[in-house]
Short mmCIF file of C-alpha atoms in Angstrom, two decimals:
data_model
loop_
_atom_site.label_atom_id
_atom_site.label_comp_id
_atom_site.label_asym_id
_atom_site.label_seq_id
_atom_site.Cartn_x
_atom_site.Cartn_y
_atom_site.Cartn_z
CA ILE A 1 -15.27 4.97 3.00
CA PRO A 2 -16.93 2.25 0.91
CA LEU A 3 -15.11 -1.05 0.53
CA SER A 4 -14.63 -0.42 -3.19
CA SER A 5 -12.85 2.87 -2.49
CA GLY A 6 -10.69 1.23 0.13
CA MET A 7 -9.77 -1.49 -2.35
CA ILE A 8 -8.56 1.10 -4.85
CA LEU A 9 -6.55 2.97 -2.22
CA LEU A 10 -4.80 -0.20 -1.04
CA THR A 11 -4.10 -1.69 -4.48
CA TRP A 12 -4.15 0.59 -7.52
CA GLN A 13 -2.71 3.59 -5.68
CA LYS A 14 0.40 1.62 -4.73
CA ILE A 15 1.45 0.87 -8.31
CA ALA A 16 2.77 4.34 -9.19
CA PRO A 17 4.98 4.88 -6.08
CA THR A 18 6.27 1.31 -6.29
CA ALA A 19 7.15 1.79 -9.97
CA LEU A 20 9.04 4.96 -9.05
CA LEU A 21 10.79 3.11 -6.22
CA TYR A 22 11.79 0.37 -8.66
CA GLN A 23 13.28 2.87 -11.13
CA ILE A 24 15.34 4.81 -8.58
CA SER A 25 16.36 1.73 -6.54
CA PRO A 26 20.09 1.90 -7.54
CA SER A 27 20.44 5.35 -5.95
CA LEU A 28 18.55 4.65 -2.72
CA ASN A 29 20.14 4.82 0.71
CA MET A 30 20.11 1.49 2.54
CA GLU A 31 19.98 3.01 6.04
CA ILE A 32 16.90 5.07 5.18
CA LEU A 33 15.19 2.05 3.61
CA ILE A 34 15.87 -0.05 6.70
CA MET A 35 14.48 2.65 9.00
CA LEU A 36 11.34 3.10 6.88
CA ALA A 37 10.80 -0.66 6.61
CA ILE A 38 11.07 -1.23 10.36
CA LEU A 39 8.76 1.69 11.14
CA SER A 40 6.21 0.45 8.60
CA THR A 41 6.15 -3.16 9.77
CA VAL A 42 6.04 -2.28 13.48
CA LEU A 43 3.44 0.47 13.05
CA GLY A 44 1.30 -1.67 10.77
CA GLY A 45 1.44 -4.66 13.10
CA TRP A 46 0.94 -2.70 16.33
CA GLY A 47 -1.82 -0.47 14.99
CA GLY A 48 -3.94 -3.37 13.76
CA LEU A 49 -4.08 -5.14 17.12
CA ASN A 50 -6.93 -3.09 18.60
CA GLN A 51 -9.20 -2.63 15.57
CA THR A 52 -12.76 -3.84 15.05
CA GLN A 53 -13.32 -2.54 11.52
CA MET A 54 -12.01 -4.70 8.67
CA ARG A 55 -11.10 -1.59 6.66
CA LYS A 56 -8.85 -0.34 9.45
CA VAL A 57 -7.29 -3.77 9.86
CA LEU A 58 -6.51 -3.91 6.15
CA ALA A 59 -5.19 -0.34 6.20
CA TYR A 60 -2.66 -1.20 8.90
CA SER A 61 -1.90 -4.43 7.07
CA SER A 62 -1.12 -2.36 3.99
CA ILE A 63 1.36 -0.26 5.97
CA ALA A 64 3.12 -3.39 7.20
CA HIS A 65 3.30 -4.94 3.73
CA MET A 66 4.82 -1.78 2.30
CA GLY A 67 7.65 -2.23 4.78
CA TRP A 68 8.42 -5.60 3.21
CA THR A 69 8.17 -4.07 -0.26
CA VAL A 70 10.52 -1.19 0.57
CA ILE A 71 13.28 -3.06 2.38
CA ILE A 72 14.17 -5.27 -0.58
CA ALA A 73 14.07 -2.49 -3.22
CA LEU A 74 17.81 -1.88 -3.09
CA VAL A 75 18.93 -5.50 -2.75
CA ASN A 76 16.59 -7.10 -5.32
CA PRO A 77 14.07 -4.77 -7.00
CA ASN A 78 12.38 -7.69 -8.76
CA LEU A 79 11.26 -9.02 -5.38
CA THR A 80 9.65 -5.64 -4.76
CA ILE A 81 7.43 -6.13 -7.80
CA LEU A 82 6.68 -9.75 -6.87
CA SER A 83 5.72 -8.78 -3.33
CA LEU A 84 3.45 -6.01 -4.57
CA MET A 85 1.74 -8.27 -7.12
CA ILE A 86 0.97 -10.97 -4.57
CA TYR A 87 -0.25 -8.38 -2.08
CA ILE A 88 -2.55 -6.77 -4.66
CA ILE A 89 -4.06 -10.10 -5.73
CA THR A 90 -4.64 -11.20 -2.13
CA THR A 91 -6.11 -7.85 -1.11
CA LEU A 92 -8.41 -7.79 -4.15
CA THR A 93 -9.70 -11.24 -3.23
CA LEU A 94 -10.45 -10.20 0.33
CA PHE A 95 -12.09 -6.90 -0.58
CA MET A 96 -14.27 -8.49 -3.28
CA THR A 97 -15.46 -11.14 -0.84
CA LEU A 98 -16.18 -8.61 1.90
CA ASN A 99 -17.97 -6.33 -0.55
CA LEU A 100 -20.06 -9.18 -1.93
CA SER A 101 -21.13 -10.20 1.57
CA SER A 102 -21.47 -6.59 2.85
CA THR A 103 -19.08 -7.31 5.72
CA THR A 104 -17.31 -4.34 7.28
CA LYS A 105 -16.77 -5.37 10.92
CA ILE A 106 -14.86 -8.27 12.40
CA LYS A 107 -17.89 -9.50 14.33
CA SER A 108 -19.87 -9.63 11.06
CA ILE A 109 -17.58 -12.36 9.74
CA SER A 110 -19.20 -14.75 12.24
CA ASN A 111 -22.54 -14.28 10.48
CA LEU A 112 -21.03 -15.34 7.15
CA TRP A 113 -21.30 -18.97 8.24
CA ASN A 114 -25.09 -18.66 7.91
CA LYS A 115 -24.91 -16.79 4.59
CA SER A 116 -22.26 -18.64 2.63
CA THR A 117 -19.67 -21.09 3.89
CA PRO A 118 -17.39 -20.62 0.84
CA MET A 119 -17.19 -16.88 1.51
CA THR A 120 -16.17 -17.53 5.09
CA MET A 121 -13.47 -19.98 4.06
CA ILE A 122 -12.20 -17.56 1.39
CA VAL A 123 -11.93 -14.79 3.99
CA PHE A 124 -10.03 -17.09 6.35
CA LEU A 125 -7.63 -18.36 3.66
CA THR A 126 -6.96 -14.86 2.38
CA LEU A 127 -6.28 -13.48 5.86
CA LEU A 128 -3.82 -16.28 6.56
CA SER A 129 -2.13 -15.66 3.22
CA LEU A 130 -1.81 -11.95 4.01
CA GLY A 131 -0.22 -12.92 7.31
CA GLY A 132 2.39 -14.99 5.46
CA LEU A 133 1.44 -18.34 6.95
CA PRO A 134 2.90 -21.31 5.05
CA PRO A 135 1.99 -23.09 2.82
CA LEU A 136 -0.09 -20.22 1.39
CA THR A 137 1.03 -17.83 -1.34
CA GLY A 138 1.62 -14.92 1.04
CA PHE A 139 4.49 -16.83 2.62
CA MET A 140 6.44 -16.75 -0.66
CA PRO A 141 7.52 -13.07 -0.81
CA LYS A 142 8.38 -13.01 2.90
CA TRP A 143 10.42 -16.18 2.52
CA LEU A 144 12.32 -14.85 -0.51
CA ILE A 145 12.91 -11.45 1.09
CA LEU A 146 14.26 -12.98 4.31
CA GLN A 147 16.49 -15.30 2.28
CA GLU A 148 17.80 -12.38 0.23
CA LEU A 149 18.54 -10.34 3.36
CA ILE A 150 20.50 -13.23 4.89
CA ILE A 151 22.48 -13.77 1.68
CA ASN A 152 23.42 -10.07 1.72
CA ASN A 153 24.71 -10.28 5.31
CA ASN A 154 21.67 -8.70 6.99
CA PRO A 155 20.59 -11.46 9.39
CA THR A 156 19.63 -8.94 12.09
CA MET A 157 17.20 -7.19 9.76
CA ALA A 158 15.79 -10.55 8.69
CA ILE A 159 15.09 -11.47 12.32
CA ILE A 160 13.47 -8.09 13.06
CA MET A 161 11.26 -8.30 9.97
CA ALA A 162 10.23 -11.88 10.78
CA LEU A 163 9.33 -10.96 14.37
CA SER A 164 7.34 -7.91 13.25
CA ALA A 165 5.39 -10.11 10.82
CA LEU A 166 4.15 -12.08 13.83
CA LEU A 167 2.12 -9.03 14.90
CA ASN A 168 0.17 -9.11 11.65
CA LEU A 169 -0.29 -12.85 11.82
CA PHE A 170 -1.54 -12.52 15.40
CA PHE A 171 -4.46 -10.21 14.64
CA TYR A 172 -5.35 -12.23 11.53
CA MET A 173 -5.44 -15.39 13.62
CA ARG A 174 -7.46 -13.58 16.28
CA ILE A 175 -10.10 -12.63 13.69
CA ILE A 176 -10.36 -16.24 12.51
CA TYR A 177 -10.38 -17.60 16.06
CA VAL A 178 -13.12 -15.28 17.27
CA SER A 179 -15.22 -15.77 14.14
CA SER A 180 -14.99 -19.55 14.41
CA LEU A 181 -15.89 -19.74 18.09
CA THR A 182 -18.82 -17.34 17.89
CA MET A 183 -20.73 -19.48 15.36
CA PHE A 184 -23.92 -20.62 17.04
CA PRO A 185 -23.97 -24.45 17.31
CA THR A 186 -27.56 -24.87 16.16
CA SER A 187 -28.97 -27.31 13.66
CA ASN A 188 -29.51 -24.47 11.18
CA ASN A 189 -25.77 -24.01 10.84
CA LEU A 190 -25.44 -27.57 9.60
CA LYS A 191 -27.33 -26.57 6.47
CA HIS A 192 -24.67 -24.38 4.96
CA HIS A 193 -25.38 -22.29 1.89
CA TRP A 194 -22.72 -23.36 -0.59
CA PHE A 195 -23.73 -20.96 -3.33
CA PHE A 196 -23.91 -17.19 -3.68
CA THR A 197 -25.31 -14.80 -6.24
CA GLN A 198 -23.56 -15.12 -9.59
CA THR A 199 -22.05 -11.81 -10.66
CA LYS A 200 -18.91 -10.80 -12.54
CA THR A 201 -17.19 -10.11 -9.24
CA ALA A 202 -18.32 -13.41 -7.75
CA ASN A 203 -17.05 -15.32 -10.78
CA MET A 204 -13.57 -13.79 -10.34
CA ILE A 205 -13.27 -14.69 -6.66
CA PRO A 206 -12.50 -18.44 -7.06
CA THR A 207 -9.66 -17.72 -9.50
CA LEU A 208 -8.21 -14.97 -7.33
CA THR A 209 -8.50 -17.19 -4.25
CA THR A 210 -6.54 -19.95 -5.98
CA ILE A 211 -3.79 -17.51 -6.96
CA SER A 212 -3.62 -15.88 -3.53
CA SER A 213 -3.38 -19.15 -1.62
CA MET A 214 -1.87 -21.91 -3.77
CA LEU A 215 1.14 -20.49 -5.65
CA LEU A 216 3.82 -21.54 -3.17
CA PRO A 217 4.84 -24.62 -5.24
CA LEU A 218 5.82 -22.22 -8.06
CA THR A 219 8.46 -20.55 -5.87
CA PRO A 220 11.47 -22.15 -7.67
CA ILE A 221 10.23 -20.82 -11.01
CA LEU A 222 9.74 -17.33 -9.59
CA ILE A 223 13.20 -17.42 -8.02
CA ILE A 224 14.69 -18.04 -11.46
CA MET A 225 12.62 -15.19 -12.92
CA THR A 226 13.74 -12.74 -10.23
#
């Protein structure tokens, strides 16, 4: 499918089921939520390890992130909304950048160095944020969810969720590692293209990148709100 269609499936289509989950959260069964969350995070992390298409990687990443969204629905539904919002913003940033650069495969990210250095750095930052690497924004919901699980006497679940998140972070780091090492060390690469075509989508990317990677200092405010 086109990148634009994939973006809609992984962002907009999650709003309705998450809203329903938020409304019925008081009557949910904790055991079922835990089972679904573990299956989602493990399946999403394991399935993304052997992929070469960015759309498939992001699809498995979406499955893993839904596990984090589901597990906290009964304990703190507000964190469910926060997790979904940060995921949507980060995923939108990544899809817009990939669509603007016509990048669909992992090996194509290496060629972005010769097209636009900012695009490459945006892709790297967004992938690390999706993986939940501190001090990026994506670390915030995982941090708050793990903290909430521990407060509610679920340290075992917190450990399992944290370990499963390492699978996602591994294949994100692998993409960045491979893309960085496969850049040809020629003199042409020293003349990076720091600008790209100005469009409405391109103008939104810097703002979305800032939100998806630099909101961690606002965590205390968001804790009070949730």
